[in-house]
mmCIF file of N, CA and C in Angstrom:
data_model
loop_
_atom_site.group_PDB
_atom_site.id
_atom_site.type_symbol
_atom_site.label_atom_id
_atom_site.label_comp_id
_atom_site.label_asym_id
_atom_site.label_seq_id
_atom_site.Cartn_x
_atom_site.Cartn_y
_atom_site.Cartn_z
ATOM 1 N N GLU A 926 -36.664 -12.016 41.758
ATOM 2 C CA GLU A 926 -35.709 -10.829 41.460
ATOM 3 C C GLU A 926 -34.690 -11.588 40.384
ATOM 4 N N ARG A 927 -34.124 -10.697 39.737
ATOM 5 C CA ARG A 927 -33.082 -11.309 38.269
ATOM 6 C C ARG A 927 -32.028 -11.127 38.778
ATOM 7 N N VAL A 928 -30.905 -12.184 38.456
ATOM 8 C CA VAL A 928 -29.648 -12.077 38.790
ATOM 9 C C VAL A 928 -29.082 -12.194 37.434
ATOM 10 N N MET A 929 -28.017 -11.098 37.091
ATOM 11 C CA MET A 929 -27.241 -10.428 35.996
ATOM 12 C C MET A 929 -25.974 -11.660 35.912
ATOM 13 N N VAL A 930 -25.896 -11.979 34.900
ATOM 14 C CA VAL A 930 -24.564 -12.580 35.185
ATOM 15 C C VAL A 930 -23.812 -11.859 34.072
ATOM 16 N N GLU A 931 -22.588 -11.754 34.291
ATOM 17 C CA GLU A 931 -21.603 -11.377 33.517
ATOM 18 C C GLU A 931 -21.043 -12.562 32.801
ATOM 19 N N MET A 932 -21.270 -11.733 31.184
ATOM 20 C CA MET A 932 -20.822 -12.873 29.710
ATOM 21 C C MET A 932 -19.328 -12.464 29.810
ATOM 22 N N ASP A 933 -18.737 -13.341 29.363
ATOM 23 C CA ASP A 933 -16.967 -12.903 28.957
ATOM 24 C C ASP A 933 -17.362 -12.871 27.322
ATOM 25 N N VAL A 934 -17.596 -11.749 26.777
ATOM 26 C CA VAL A 934 -17.691 -11.407 25.228
ATOM 27 C C VAL A 934 -16.475 -10.604 24.713
ATOM 28 N N GLU A 935 -15.625 -11.085 24.045
ATOM 29 C CA GLU A 935 -14.520 -10.259 23.325
ATOM 30 C C GLU A 935 -15.397 -9.353 22.332
ATOM 31 N N PRO A 936 -14.933 -8.059 22.554
ATOM 32 C CA PRO A 936 -15.537 -6.991 21.729
ATOM 33 C C PRO A 936 -15.299 -7.292 20.152
ATOM 34 N N ARG A 937 -15.889 -7.011 19.289
ATOM 35 C CA ARG A 937 -15.837 -7.090 18.087
ATOM 36 C C ARG A 937 -14.830 -6.122 17.704
ATOM 37 N N PRO A 938 -13.979 -6.370 16.475
ATOM 38 C CA PRO A 938 -13.097 -5.196 16.156
ATOM 39 C C PRO A 938 -13.546 -4.181 15.046
ATOM 40 N N PRO A 939 -13.567 -3.060 15.231
ATOM 41 C CA PRO A 939 -14.670 -1.546 14.349
ATOM 42 C C PRO A 939 -14.009 -2.525 12.775
ATOM 43 N N GLN A 940 -15.528 -1.872 12.057
ATOM 44 C CA GLN A 940 -15.478 -2.040 10.401
ATOM 45 C C GLN A 940 -14.653 -1.287 9.936
ATOM 46 N N PRO A 941 -14.333 -1.397 8.657
ATOM 47 C CA PRO A 941 -13.210 -0.496 8.352
ATOM 48 C C PRO A 941 -14.476 0.638 7.454
ATOM 49 N N ARG A 942 -14.339 2.047 7.396
ATOM 50 C CA ARG A 942 -15.128 2.652 6.517
ATOM 51 C C ARG A 942 -15.004 2.462 4.961
ATOM 52 N N TRP A 943 -15.793 3.107 4.444
ATOM 53 C CA TRP A 943 -16.163 2.917 2.751
ATOM 54 C C TRP A 943 -14.613 3.413 2.067
ATOM 55 N N HIS A 944 -13.934 4.162 2.682
ATOM 56 C CA HIS A 944 -12.633 5.116 2.229
ATOM 57 C C HIS A 944 -11.948 4.292 2.272
ATOM 58 N N GLU A 945 -11.806 3.383 3.864
ATOM 59 C CA GLU A 945 -10.437 2.645 4.052
ATOM 60 C C GLU A 945 -10.676 1.507 3.175
ATOM 61 N N ARG A 946 -11.769 0.920 2.542
ATOM 62 C CA ARG A 946 -12.463 -0.018 1.987
ATOM 63 C C ARG A 946 -11.857 -0.293 0.290
ATOM 64 N N TYR A 947 -12.421 0.656 -0.264
ATOM 65 C CA TYR A 947 -12.542 0.911 -1.493
ATOM 66 C C TYR A 947 -11.255 2.333 -1.993
ATOM 67 N N LEU A 948 -11.487 3.249 -1.703
ATOM 68 C CA LEU A 948 -10.615 4.400 -1.909
ATOM 69 C C LEU A 948 -9.128 4.686 -1.534
ATOM 70 N N GLN A 949 -9.034 3.721 -0.228
ATOM 71 C CA GLN A 949 -7.298 3.915 -0.282
ATOM 72 C C GLN A 949 -6.591 2.957 -0.906
ATOM 73 N N PRO A 950 -7.026 1.715 -1.330
ATOM 74 C CA PRO A 950 -6.395 0.852 -1.931
ATOM 75 C C PRO A 950 -6.142 0.993 -3.739
ATOM 76 N N CYS A 951 -7.293 2.194 -3.954
ATOM 77 C CA CYS A 951 -7.209 2.400 -5.604
ATOM 78 C C CYS A 951 -6.129 3.402 -5.607
ATOM 79 N N VAL A 952 -6.305 4.674 -4.265
ATOM 80 C CA VAL A 952 -4.918 5.631 -4.575
ATOM 81 C C VAL A 952 -3.668 4.837 -4.140
ATOM 82 N N ALA A 953 -3.569 3.947 -3.600
ATOM 83 C CA ALA A 953 -2.324 3.203 -2.883
ATOM 84 C C ALA A 953 -1.850 2.896 -4.586
ATOM 85 N N GLU A 954 -2.916 2.206 -5.179
ATOM 86 C CA GLU A 954 -2.240 1.449 -6.759
ATOM 87 C C GLU A 954 -1.607 2.370 -7.470
ATOM 88 N N LEU A 955 -2.578 3.900 -7.483
ATOM 89 C CA LEU A 955 -1.876 4.406 -8.701
ATOM 90 C C LEU A 955 -0.816 5.070 -8.027
ATOM 91 N N LEU A 956 -0.419 5.709 -6.921
ATOM 92 C CA LEU A 956 0.412 6.145 -6.297
ATOM 93 C C LEU A 956 1.431 5.271 -6.616
ATOM 94 N N GLY A 957 1.602 3.999 -6.422
ATOM 95 C CA GLY A 957 2.627 2.926 -6.745
ATOM 96 C C GLY A 957 3.208 2.824 -8.182
ATOM 97 N N SER A 958 1.914 2.639 -9.219
ATOM 98 C CA SER A 958 2.301 2.255 -10.238
ATOM 99 C C SER A 958 2.858 3.823 -10.994
ATOM 100 N N ALA A 959 2.560 4.831 -10.430
ATOM 101 C CA ALA A 959 2.815 5.939 -11.076
ATOM 102 C C ALA A 959 4.720 6.428 -10.654
ATOM 103 N N LEU A 960 4.774 5.719 -9.283
ATOM 104 C CA LEU A 960 6.064 5.830 -9.196
ATOM 105 C C LEU A 960 7.067 4.754 -9.541
ATOM 106 N N PHE A 961 6.415 3.764 -10.183
ATOM 107 C CA PHE A 961 7.295 2.515 -10.458
ATOM 108 C C PHE A 961 7.618 3.064 -12.141
ATOM 109 N N VAL A 962 6.703 3.448 -12.615
ATOM 110 C CA VAL A 962 6.741 4.238 -13.777
ATOM 111 C C VAL A 962 7.844 5.346 -14.231
ATOM 112 N N PHE A 963 7.720 6.436 -13.066
ATOM 113 C CA PHE A 963 8.364 7.371 -13.227
ATOM 114 C C PHE A 963 9.618 7.044 -12.791
ATOM 115 N N PHE A 964 9.582 6.393 -12.425
ATOM 116 C CA PHE A 964 11.686 6.135 -11.778
ATOM 117 C C PHE A 964 11.959 5.349 -12.820
ATOM 118 N N GLY A 965 11.368 4.344 -13.049
ATOM 119 C CA GLY A 965 11.394 3.412 -14.530
ATOM 120 C C GLY A 965 12.080 4.372 -15.737
ATOM 121 N N CYS A 966 11.373 5.028 -16.007
ATOM 122 C CA CYS A 966 11.588 6.485 -17.274
ATOM 123 C C CYS A 966 12.735 7.294 -17.145
ATOM 124 N N LEU A 967 12.515 7.689 -15.741
ATOM 125 C CA LEU A 967 13.798 8.718 -15.167
ATOM 126 C C LEU A 967 15.188 7.893 -15.465
ATOM 127 N N SER A 968 15.385 6.462 -14.910
ATOM 128 C CA SER A 968 16.531 6.065 -15.267
ATOM 129 C C SER A 968 17.228 5.512 -16.773
ATOM 130 N N VAL A 969 16.203 6.035 -17.583
ATOM 131 C CA VAL A 969 16.452 5.924 -19.012
ATOM 132 C C VAL A 969 17.071 7.076 -19.710
ATOM 133 N N VAL A 970 16.452 8.276 -19.181
ATOM 134 C CA VAL A 970 17.078 9.701 -19.251
ATOM 135 C C VAL A 970 18.069 10.234 -19.598
ATOM 136 N N GLU A 971 19.045 9.603 -18.582
ATOM 137 C CA GLU A 971 20.068 9.842 -18.988
ATOM 138 C C GLU A 971 21.073 8.730 -18.410
ATOM 139 N N ASP A 972 21.432 8.050 -19.522
ATOM 140 C CA ASP A 972 21.939 6.488 -20.010
ATOM 141 C C ASP A 972 23.426 6.785 -19.908
ATOM 142 N N THR A 973 23.672 6.084 -18.721
ATOM 143 C CA THR A 973 25.762 6.693 -18.462
ATOM 144 C C THR A 973 26.069 5.335 -19.173
ATOM 145 N N GLU A 974 27.470 6.083 -19.587
ATOM 146 C CA GLU A 974 28.253 4.766 -20.733
ATOM 147 C C GLU A 974 28.508 3.504 -19.628
ATOM 148 N N GLY A 975 28.659 2.457 -20.256
ATOM 149 C CA GLY A 975 28.702 0.833 -19.731
ATOM 150 C C GLY A 975 27.830 0.526 -18.771
ATOM 151 N N MET A 976 26.670 1.127 -18.367
ATOM 152 C CA MET A 976 25.682 0.394 -17.626
ATOM 153 C C MET A 976 24.694 -0.497 -18.548
ATOM 154 N N GLY A 977 24.745 -0.067 -19.557
ATOM 155 C CA GLY A 977 23.465 -1.103 -20.482
ATOM 156 C C GLY A 977 22.485 -0.884 -19.781
ATOM 157 N N ARG A 978 22.057 -2.309 -19.338
ATOM 158 C CA ARG A 978 20.425 -2.725 -19.056
ATOM 159 C C ARG A 978 20.549 -2.399 -17.744
ATOM 160 N N LEU A 979 21.818 -2.654 -17.318
ATOM 161 C CA LEU A 979 21.420 -3.030 -15.829
ATOM 162 C C LEU A 979 20.993 -1.486 -14.835
ATOM 163 N N GLN A 980 21.146 -0.185 -15.372
ATOM 164 C CA GLN A 980 20.663 0.598 -14.475
ATOM 165 C C GLN A 980 19.246 0.931 -14.747
ATOM 166 N N PRO A 981 18.164 0.629 -16.030
ATOM 167 C CA PRO A 981 16.570 0.716 -15.773
ATOM 168 C C PRO A 981 16.547 -0.700 -15.061
ATOM 169 N N ALA A 982 16.994 -1.601 -15.153
ATOM 170 C CA ALA A 982 16.816 -2.713 -14.182
ATOM 171 C C ALA A 982 16.682 -2.955 -12.701
ATOM 172 N N LEU A 983 17.926 -2.292 -12.375
ATOM 173 C CA LEU A 983 17.777 -1.526 -11.008
ATOM 174 C C LEU A 983 16.910 -0.424 -10.151
ATOM 175 N N ALA A 984 16.537 0.167 -11.394
ATOM 176 C CA ALA A 984 16.071 1.465 -10.506
ATOM 177 C C ALA A 984 14.454 0.770 -10.893
ATOM 178 N N HIS A 985 14.025 0.160 -11.616
ATOM 179 C CA HIS A 985 12.499 -0.786 -11.937
ATOM 180 C C HIS A 985 12.709 -1.342 -10.501
ATOM 181 N N GLY A 986 13.347 -2.010 -10.261
ATOM 182 C CA GLY A 986 13.719 -3.038 -8.957
ATOM 183 C C GLY A 986 13.728 -2.434 -7.808
ATOM 184 N N LEU A 987 14.484 -1.157 -7.412
ATOM 185 C CA LEU A 987 14.646 -0.380 -6.172
ATOM 186 C C LEU A 987 12.995 0.285 -6.370
ATOM 187 N N ALA A 988 12.283 0.776 -7.198
ATOM 188 C CA ALA A 988 11.374 1.512 -7.342
ATOM 189 C C ALA A 988 10.356 0.405 -6.771
ATOM 190 N N LEU A 989 9.805 -0.624 -7.491
ATOM 191 C CA LEU A 989 9.059 -1.564 -6.826
ATOM 192 C C LEU A 989 9.369 -1.960 -5.514
ATOM 193 N N VAL A 990 10.526 -2.243 -4.890
ATOM 194 C CA VAL A 990 10.855 -2.442 -3.630
ATOM 195 C C VAL A 990 9.958 -1.250 -2.666
ATOM 196 N N LEU A 991 10.401 0.358 -3.168
ATOM 197 C CA LEU A 991 10.163 1.668 -2.455
ATOM 198 C C LEU A 991 8.718 1.560 -2.346
ATOM 199 N N ALA A 992 8.191 1.504 -3.379
ATOM 200 C CA ALA A 992 6.659 1.240 -3.555
ATOM 201 C C ALA A 992 5.957 0.047 -2.573
ATOM 202 N N ILE A 993 6.085 -0.962 -2.608
ATOM 203 C CA ILE A 993 5.903 -2.089 -1.493
ATOM 204 C C ILE A 993 5.928 -2.059 -0.269
ATOM 205 N N ALA A 994 7.052 -1.193 -0.262
ATOM 206 C CA ALA A 994 7.525 -0.967 1.338
ATOM 207 C C ALA A 994 6.723 0.046 2.008
ATOM 208 N N VAL A 995 6.185 1.395 1.615
ATOM 209 C CA VAL A 995 5.611 2.417 1.635
ATOM 210 C C VAL A 995 3.879 2.230 1.695
ATOM 211 N N LEU A 996 3.515 1.412 0.504
ATOM 212 C CA LEU A 996 2.666 1.604 0.217
ATOM 213 C C LEU A 996 1.684 -0.256 0.689
ATOM 214 N N GLY A 997 2.645 -1.068 1.299
ATOM 215 C CA GLY A 997 2.472 -2.774 1.192
ATOM 216 C C GLY A 997 1.342 -2.733 2.143
ATOM 217 N N HIS A 998 1.056 -1.873 3.508
ATOM 218 C CA HIS A 998 0.347 -2.408 4.196
ATOM 219 C C HIS A 998 -1.267 -1.738 3.669
ATOM 220 N N ILE A 999 -1.259 -0.772 2.699
ATOM 221 C CA ILE A 999 -2.574 -0.802 2.544
ATOM 222 C C ILE A 999 -3.477 -1.621 1.233
#
């Protein structure tokens, strides 16, 4: 007679699929870079008097923060 021994084995986490591993990071990088460049260039289109270099610097910084916040987990 066989005795069944119950083993306490933790299940392995599921492996990511190919699109989660290769495609999503590429698309996230593309969107993040496009967002960064688009908002940076958009900030220079209408240069308000007195802002000088501050407006493009703030726009690039905020675009970078936004891209990281939205796409950083990928």
